[in-house]
Amino acid sequence: MQALPFLHRLDRYVLSQLALALALVTTGLVALIWLTQSLRFIQIIVSHGLSPFVFVKLTALLVPSFLSTILPITCFIVVLFIYVRLSGDRELTIMRGIGLSDLKLARPALALALAVTLLGYGLSLGVVPATLSTFRTYQYEIRNQIAAFLLEPGVFTPVSANIMVYVQSRDPAGGLKGIIIEDNRDPNAPATILARTGELITTAQGPVVVLENGSREQIDPKTGQLDMLTFERNTLSLAQAARAGGPVDNDAAEEPLGALLHPPATMEAGDRAKWIVEAQRRLTAPLSTLGYTLVALVAALGGTFRRHGGITRIIGAVVIVTALVALGLGVNNLAARNLALLPLIWVWAVIPVLVSLYLLLRQGAPRA
């Protein structure tokens, strides 16, 4: 592959180390986060006999969001580590000796940061919303499938927060006997449904229980008397009951940028603010990669030479980036409560880049 024309051999030497370290660190952190987040799905998959492919597909849809979140941090860690190591091995001193300024020494890291920033925009604006939307839809479909497995004989099973189902027996074909259902979807008129037999049927909309030869009993909220309605055949949709957390309400994280910038006029003010803040966050979050990288460069290239690196400057850089991460979360929350503070999101993203770049240009080459 032909080398980039604006990078000379030393640039490519440093850039290769940065790219390799970034790939290894990012892969390790993504794998760790994926493992911790996927544990909550393992029990559902194993206990209900779903295919391992379902588990892999479901959790893989979360990887782009993990990657988008940690890339700025891993870029900072890698740049700080590699440049401190180069300084400790006096390779930076040799490079300065042949006439390279701090800005030229920083060129490989800036090239890497720019590439990661562009990747971050691709993830933030396109890949992450699409995968989160697919994840939510797929999770909803799995819940509907699981609802069919939840009806265990002799057990009162909470299908949702508002429906409890009991079956006396169940055959492999889906036939049910001795069915009791507590339906609390209407808190003012809870009902108890009894049926001698029933059948569990899977439809395109999810599993449905067909009840036969039963009755529906509930207390009339006005008179306080028991009302009983007998039926020969009735149906109950478990998919509707399991719909909590399903794709009913639009989540800002799943919407495209255009929709976030122009939320529906009928949306409540609080939700509109969240959508607008989410749009600005997507436009500014990838810029944090440049800011964090420049903070690492100022810390690694500044100061006097020390064999084991300037620990004070390293700690200072870590503290600054940690504070910037916390400040970013705080600014987003404040802007969601008061849209007048929305410009603070851009201030948070741009100011670290400008200040760090100024310091990098201003500081001279340290003396050996």
Coordinates of N, CA and C in Angstrom, one line a residue, residues 214-361:
G214 N -64.7 -20.7 29.5 CA -64.2 -20.1 30.7 C -65.1 -18.9 31.1
S215 N -64.6 -18.1 32.0 CA -65.3 -17.0 32.5 C -64.4 -15.8 32.9
R216 N -64.9 -14.6 32.9 CA -64.2 -13.4 33.3 C -64.9 -12.8 34.4
E217 N -64.2 -12.6 35.5 CA -64.8 -12.1 36.8 C -64.0 -10.8 37.2
Q218 N -64.8 -9.8 37.5 CA -64.2 -8.6 38.0 C -65.2 -7.8 38.9
I219 N -64.7 -7.0 39.7 CA -65.5 -6.2 40.6 C -65.9 -4.9 39.9
D220 N -67.2 -4.6 39.8 CA -67.6 -3.3 39.3 C -67.2 -2.2 40.1
P221 N -66.4 -1.2 39.6 CA -65.9 -0.2 40.4 C -66.9 0.8 41.0
K222 N -68.1 0.8 40.3 CA -69.2 1.7 40.7 C -70.1 1.1 41.8
T223 N -70.4 -0.2 41.6 CA -71.4 -0.8 42.5 C -70.7 -1.7 43.5
G224 N -69.4 -2.1 43.3 CA -68.7 -3.0 44.2 C -69.2 -4.4 44.1
Q225 N -70.0 -4.8 43.1 CA -70.5 -6.1 43.0 C -69.6 -6.9 42.0
L226 N -69.7 -8.2 42.1 CA -68.9 -9.1 41.3 C -69.7 -9.3 39.9
D227 N -69.0 -9.0 38.8 CA -69.6 -9.2 37.5 C -68.9 -10.4 36.9
M228 N -69.7 -11.3 36.3 CA -69.1 -12.5 35.7 C -69.6 -12.7 34.3
L229 N -68.7 -12.9 33.4 CA -69.0 -13.1 32.0 C -68.4 -14.4 31.5
T230 N -69.3 -15.3 31.1 CA -68.9 -16.6 30.6 C -68.6 -16.5 29.1
F231 N -67.7 -17.3 28.6 CA -67.4 -17.4 27.2 C -67.1 -18.8 26.8
E232 N -67.3 -19.0 25.5 CA -66.9 -20.3 24.9 C -65.5 -20.2 24.3
R233 N -65.2 -19.0 23.9 CA -63.8 -18.8 23.2 C -63.4 -17.4 23.4
N234 N -62.2 -17.2 23.8 CA -61.6 -15.8 24.0 C -60.1 -15.9 23.7
T235 N -59.5 -14.8 23.5 CA -58.1 -14.7 23.2 C -57.4 -13.7 24.0
L236 N -56.1 -14.0 24.3 CA -55.3 -13.1 25.1 C -53.9 -13.0 24.4
S237 N -53.5 -11.8 24.0 CA -52.2 -11.7 23.3 C -51.1 -11.5 24.3
L238 N -50.2 -12.4 24.3 CA -49.0 -12.3 25.2 C -48.1 -11.3 24.6
A239 N -48.1 -11.1 23.3 CA -47.2 -10.1 22.7 C -47.6 -8.7 23.2
Q240 N -48.8 -8.5 23.2 CA -49.2 -7.2 23.7 C -48.9 -7.0 25.2
A241 N -49.0 -8.1 26.0 CA -48.6 -8.0 27.4 C -47.1 -7.8 27.5
A242 N -46.3 -8.4 26.6 CA -44.9 -8.3 26.8 C -44.3 -7.1 26.0
R243 N -45.2 -6.2 25.7 CA -44.8 -5.0 24.8 C -44.0 -4.0 25.6
A244 N -44.0 -4.0 26.9 CA -43.3 -3.1 27.7 C -41.8 -3.1 27.3
G245 N -41.3 -1.9 27.0 CA -40.0 -1.9 26.5 C -39.8 -2.2 25.0
G246 N -40.9 -2.4 24.3 CA -40.9 -2.7 22.9 C -40.8 -1.4 22.1
P247 N -40.8 -1.6 20.8 CA -40.7 -0.4 19.9 C -42.0 0.3 19.8
V248 N -42.5 0.9 20.9 CA -43.7 1.7 20.9 C -43.4 3.2 20.7
D249 N -42.6 3.7 21.7 CA -42.2 5.1 21.7 C -40.8 5.2 21.0
N250 N -40.7 6.3 20.3 CA -39.4 6.5 19.6 C -38.4 6.9 20.6
D251 N -37.2 6.3 20.6 CA -36.1 6.7 21.4 C -35.2 7.6 20.6
A252 N -34.7 8.7 21.3 CA -33.8 9.6 20.6 C -32.6 9.0 20.1
A253 N -32.0 8.0 20.8 CA -30.8 7.3 20.4 C -31.0 6.6 19.1
E254 N -32.2 6.2 18.7 CA -32.4 5.5 17.5 C -32.8 6.3 16.3
E255 N -33.1 7.6 16.5 CA -33.5 8.4 15.4 C -32.4 9.0 14.6
P256 N -32.6 9.2 13.3 CA -31.6 9.8 12.5 C -31.4 11.3 12.8
L257 N -30.3 11.9 12.4 CA -30.0 13.2 12.8 C -31.0 14.2 12.3
G258 N -31.5 14.1 11.1 CA -32.6 15.0 10.6 C -33.8 15.0 11.5
A259 N -34.2 13.9 11.9 CA -35.4 13.8 12.8 C -35.1 14.5 14.1
L260 N -33.9 14.3 14.6 CA -33.6 14.9 15.9 C -33.6 16.4 15.9
L261 N -33.1 16.9 14.8 CA -33.0 18.4 14.6 C -34.4 19.0 14.4
H262 N -35.4 18.2 13.9 CA -36.7 18.7 13.7 C -37.7 17.8 14.3
P263 N -37.8 17.8 15.7 CA -38.7 16.9 16.3 C -40.2 17.2 16.0
P264 N -41.1 16.3 16.2 CA -42.5 16.5 15.9 C -43.1 17.7 16.7
A265 N -43.9 18.4 16.2 CA -44.5 19.6 16.9 C -45.4 19.1 18.0
T266 N -45.9 17.9 17.9 CA -46.8 17.4 19.0 C -46.1 16.8 20.2
M267 N -44.8 16.7 20.1 CA -44.0 16.1 21.1 C -43.9 17.1 22.3
E268 N -43.9 16.5 23.5 CA -43.8 17.3 24.8 C -42.5 18.0 24.8
A269 N -42.5 19.1 25.6 CA -41.3 20.0 25.6 C -40.1 19.3 26.1
G270 N -40.3 18.4 27.2 CA -39.1 17.7 27.7 C -38.5 16.8 26.7
D271 N -39.4 16.0 26.0 CA -38.9 15.1 25.0 C -38.2 15.8 23.8
R272 N -38.8 17.0 23.4 CA -38.2 17.8 22.3 C -36.8 18.2 22.7
A273 N -36.6 18.6 24.0 CA -35.3 19.1 24.4 C -34.3 17.9 24.4
K274 N -34.7 16.7 24.8 CA -33.8 15.6 24.7 C -33.4 15.2 23.3
W275 N -34.3 15.4 22.4 CA -34.0 15.1 21.0 C -33.0 16.1 20.4
I276 N -33.2 17.4 20.7 CA -32.3 18.4 20.3 C -30.9 18.3 20.9
V277 N -30.9 18.0 22.2 CA -29.6 17.7 22.8 C -28.9 16.5 22.2
E278 N -29.6 15.5 22.0 CA -29.0 14.3 21.4 C -28.4 14.6 20.0
A279 N -29.1 15.5 19.2 CA -28.6 15.9 17.9 C -27.2 16.6 18.1
Q280 N -27.2 17.5 19.0 CA -25.9 18.3 19.2 C -24.8 17.4 19.8
R281 N -25.2 16.4 20.6 CA -24.2 15.5 21.1 C -23.6 14.7 20.0
R282 N -24.4 14.2 19.1 CA -23.8 13.5 18.0 C -22.9 14.3 17.1
L283 N -23.2 15.6 17.0 CA -22.3 16.5 16.2 C -21.0 16.9 16.9
T284 N -21.0 16.8 18.2 CA -19.9 17.3 19.0 C -19.0 16.2 19.6
A285 N -19.6 15.0 19.9 CA -18.9 14.0 20.7 C -17.7 13.5 19.9
P286 N -17.7 13.3 18.6 CA -16.5 12.8 17.9 C -15.4 13.8 18.0
L287 N -15.7 15.1 18.2 CA -14.6 16.1 18.3 C -13.8 15.9 19.6
S288 N -14.3 15.2 20.5 CA -13.6 15.0 21.8 C -12.3 14.2 21.5
T289 N -12.3 13.4 20.5 CA -11.1 12.6 20.2 C -9.9 13.6 19.9
L290 N -10.2 14.6 19.1 CA -9.1 15.6 18.9 C -8.7 16.3 20.1
G291 N -9.7 16.7 21.0 CA -9.3 17.4 22.2 C -8.5 16.5 23.2
Y292 N -9.0 15.3 23.4 CA -8.2 14.4 24.3 C -6.8 14.1 23.7
T293 N -6.7 13.9 22.4 CA -5.4 13.6 21.8 C -4.5 14.7 22.0
L294 N -4.9 16.0 21.8 CA -4.1 17.1 22.0 C -3.7 17.3 23.4
V295 N -4.5 17.0 24.4 CA -4.2 17.0 25.8 C -3.0 16.1 26.1
A296 N -3.1 14.8 25.5 CA -2.1 13.8 25.6 C -0.8 14.3 25.0
L297 N -0.8 15.0 23.9 CA 0.4 15.5 23.2 C 1.1 16.6 24.0
V298 N 0.3 17.5 24.5 CA 0.8 18.6 25.3 C 1.5 18.0 26.6
A299 N 1.0 17.0 27.2 CA 1.6 16.4 28.4 C 2.8 15.6 28.0
A300 N 2.8 14.9 26.9 CA 3.9 14.0 26.5 C 5.1 14.7 25.9
L301 N 4.8 15.8 25.1 CA 5.9 16.5 24.5 C 6.4 17.7 25.3
G302 N 5.7 18.1 26.3 CA 6.2 19.3 27.1 C 7.0 18.9 28.2
G303 N 7.6 19.8 28.8 CA 8.5 19.6 30.0 C 9.9 19.1 29.6
T304 N 10.7 18.9 30.7 CA 12.1 18.4 30.5 C 12.1 16.9 30.4
F305 N 13.1 16.4 29.8 CA 13.3 14.9 29.6 C 13.5 14.2 31.0
R306 N 12.7 13.1 31.2 CA 12.9 12.2 32.3 C 12.9 10.8 31.8
R307 N 13.8 10.0 32.3 CA 14.0 8.6 31.8 C 12.6 7.9 31.9
H308 N 11.9 8.1 33.0 CA 10.6 7.3 33.2 C 9.4 8.2 32.9
G309 N 9.6 9.3 32.2 CA 8.5 10.2 31.8 C 8.2 11.2 33.0
G310 N 7.5 12.2 32.7 CA 7.1 13.2 33.7 C 5.7 12.7 34.3
I311 N 5.8 12.1 35.4 CA 4.6 11.5 36.0 C 3.6 12.6 36.4
T312 N 4.1 13.8 36.7 CA 3.1 14.8 37.1 C 2.3 15.3 35.9
R313 N 3.0 15.4 34.7 CA 2.2 15.8 33.5 C 1.3 14.7 33.1
I314 N 1.7 13.5 33.2 CA 0.8 12.3 32.9 C -0.4 12.3 33.7
I315 N -0.2 12.5 35.1 CA -1.4 12.5 36.0 C -2.3 13.7 35.7
G316 N -1.6 14.8 35.4 CA -2.4 16.0 35.0 C -3.3 15.8 33.8
A317 N -2.7 15.1 32.8 CA -3.5 14.9 31.6 C -4.7 13.9 31.8
V318 N -4.4 12.9 32.6 CA -5.5 12.0 33.0 C -6.6 12.7 33.8
V319 N -6.2 13.6 34.7 CA -7.2 14.3 35.5 C -8.0 15.2 34.6
I320 N -7.3 15.9 33.6 CA -8.0 16.8 32.7 C -9.0 16.1 31.9
V321 N -8.6 15.0 31.3 CA -9.5 14.2 30.4 C -10.7 13.7 31.2
T322 N -10.4 13.2 32.4 CA -11.5 12.7 33.3 C -12.5 13.8 33.6
A323 N -12.0 15.0 33.9 CA -12.8 16.1 34.1 C -13.7 16.5 32.9
L324 N -13.0 16.4 31.7 CA -13.8 16.7 30.5 C -14.9 15.7 30.2
V325 N -14.6 14.5 30.5 CA -15.7 13.5 30.3 C -16.9 13.7 31.3
A326 N -16.5 14.0 32.5 CA -17.6 14.3 33.5 C -18.3 15.6 33.1
L327 N -17.6 16.6 32.7 CA -18.2 17.9 32.3 C -19.1 17.7 31.1
G328 N -18.7 16.8 30.2 CA -19.6 16.6 29.0 C -20.9 16.0 29.4
L329 N -20.9 15.0 30.3 CA -22.2 14.5 30.8 C -23.0 15.5 31.5
G330 N -22.3 16.4 32.3 CA -23.1 17.4 33.0 C -23.7 18.5 32.1
V331 N -22.9 18.8 31.1 CA -23.4 19.8 30.1 C -24.6 19.3 29.4
N332 N -24.6 18.0 29.0 CA -25.7 17.4 28.3 C -27.0 17.4 29.1
N333 N -26.8 17.1 30.4 CA -28.0 17.1 31.3 C -28.5 18.5 31.5
L334 N -27.6 19.5 31.7 CA -28.1 20.8 31.9 C -28.8 21.4 30.6
A335 N -28.2 21.1 29.4 CA -28.9 21.5 28.2 C -30.2 20.9 28.0
A336 N -30.4 19.6 28.4 CA -31.7 19.0 28.3 C -32.7 19.6 29.2
R337 N -32.3 20.2 30.3 CA -33.3 20.9 31.2 C -33.5 22.3 30.7
N338 N -32.5 22.9 30.1 CA -32.7 24.3 29.6 C -31.9 24.5 28.3
L339 N -32.7 24.6 27.2 CA -32.1 24.7 25.9 C -31.3 25.9 25.7
A340 N -31.4 26.9 26.6 CA -30.6 28.1 26.5 C -29.1 27.8 26.7
L341 N -28.9 26.7 27.4 CA -27.5 26.3 27.6 C -26.9 25.4 26.5
L342 N -27.7 25.2 25.4 CA -27.2 24.3 24.4 C -25.8 24.7 23.8
P343 N -25.5 26.0 23.7 CA -24.1 26.3 23.2 C -23.0 25.8 24.0
L344 N -23.3 25.4 25.3 CA -22.2 24.9 26.1 C -21.7 23.6 25.6
I345 N -22.6 22.8 24.9 CA -22.1 21.6 24.3 C -21.0 21.8 23.3
W346 N -21.1 22.8 22.5 CA -20.1 23.1 21.5 C -18.9 23.7 22.2
V347 N -19.1 24.5 23.3 CA -18.0 25.0 24.0 C -17.1 23.9 24.6
W348 N -17.8 22.9 25.2 CA -17.1 21.7 25.8 C -16.3 21.0 24.7
A349 N -16.8 20.9 23.5 CA -16.1 20.2 22.4 C -15.0 20.9 21.8
V350 N -15.2 22.3 21.6 CA -14.2 23.0 20.8 C -13.1 23.6 21.7
I351 N -13.4 24.1 22.9 CA -12.4 24.8 23.7 C -11.2 23.9 24.0
P352 N -11.3 22.7 24.4 CA -10.1 21.8 24.7 C -9.3 21.7 23.4
V353 N -9.9 21.6 22.2 CA -9.1 21.5 21.0 C -8.2 22.8 20.8
L354 N -8.9 23.9 20.9 CA -8.2 25.2 20.7 C -7.1 25.5 21.7
V355 N -7.4 25.3 23.0 CA -6.5 25.6 24.0 C -5.3 24.6 23.9
S356 N -5.5 23.3 23.7 CA -4.4 22.4 23.6 C -3.6 22.6 22.4
L357 N -4.2 23.0 21.3 CA -3.4 23.3 20.1 C -2.6 24.5 20.3
Y358 N -3.1 25.5 21.0 CA -2.3 26.7 21.3 C -1.1 26.4 22.1
L359 N -1.3 25.6 23.2 CA -0.2 25.2 24.1 C 0.8 24.3 23.3
L360 N 0.4 23.5 22.4 CA 1.3 22.7 21.7 C 2.2 23.5 20.7
L361 N 1.6 24.5 20.1 CA 2.3 25.4 19.2 C 3.3 26.3 20.0

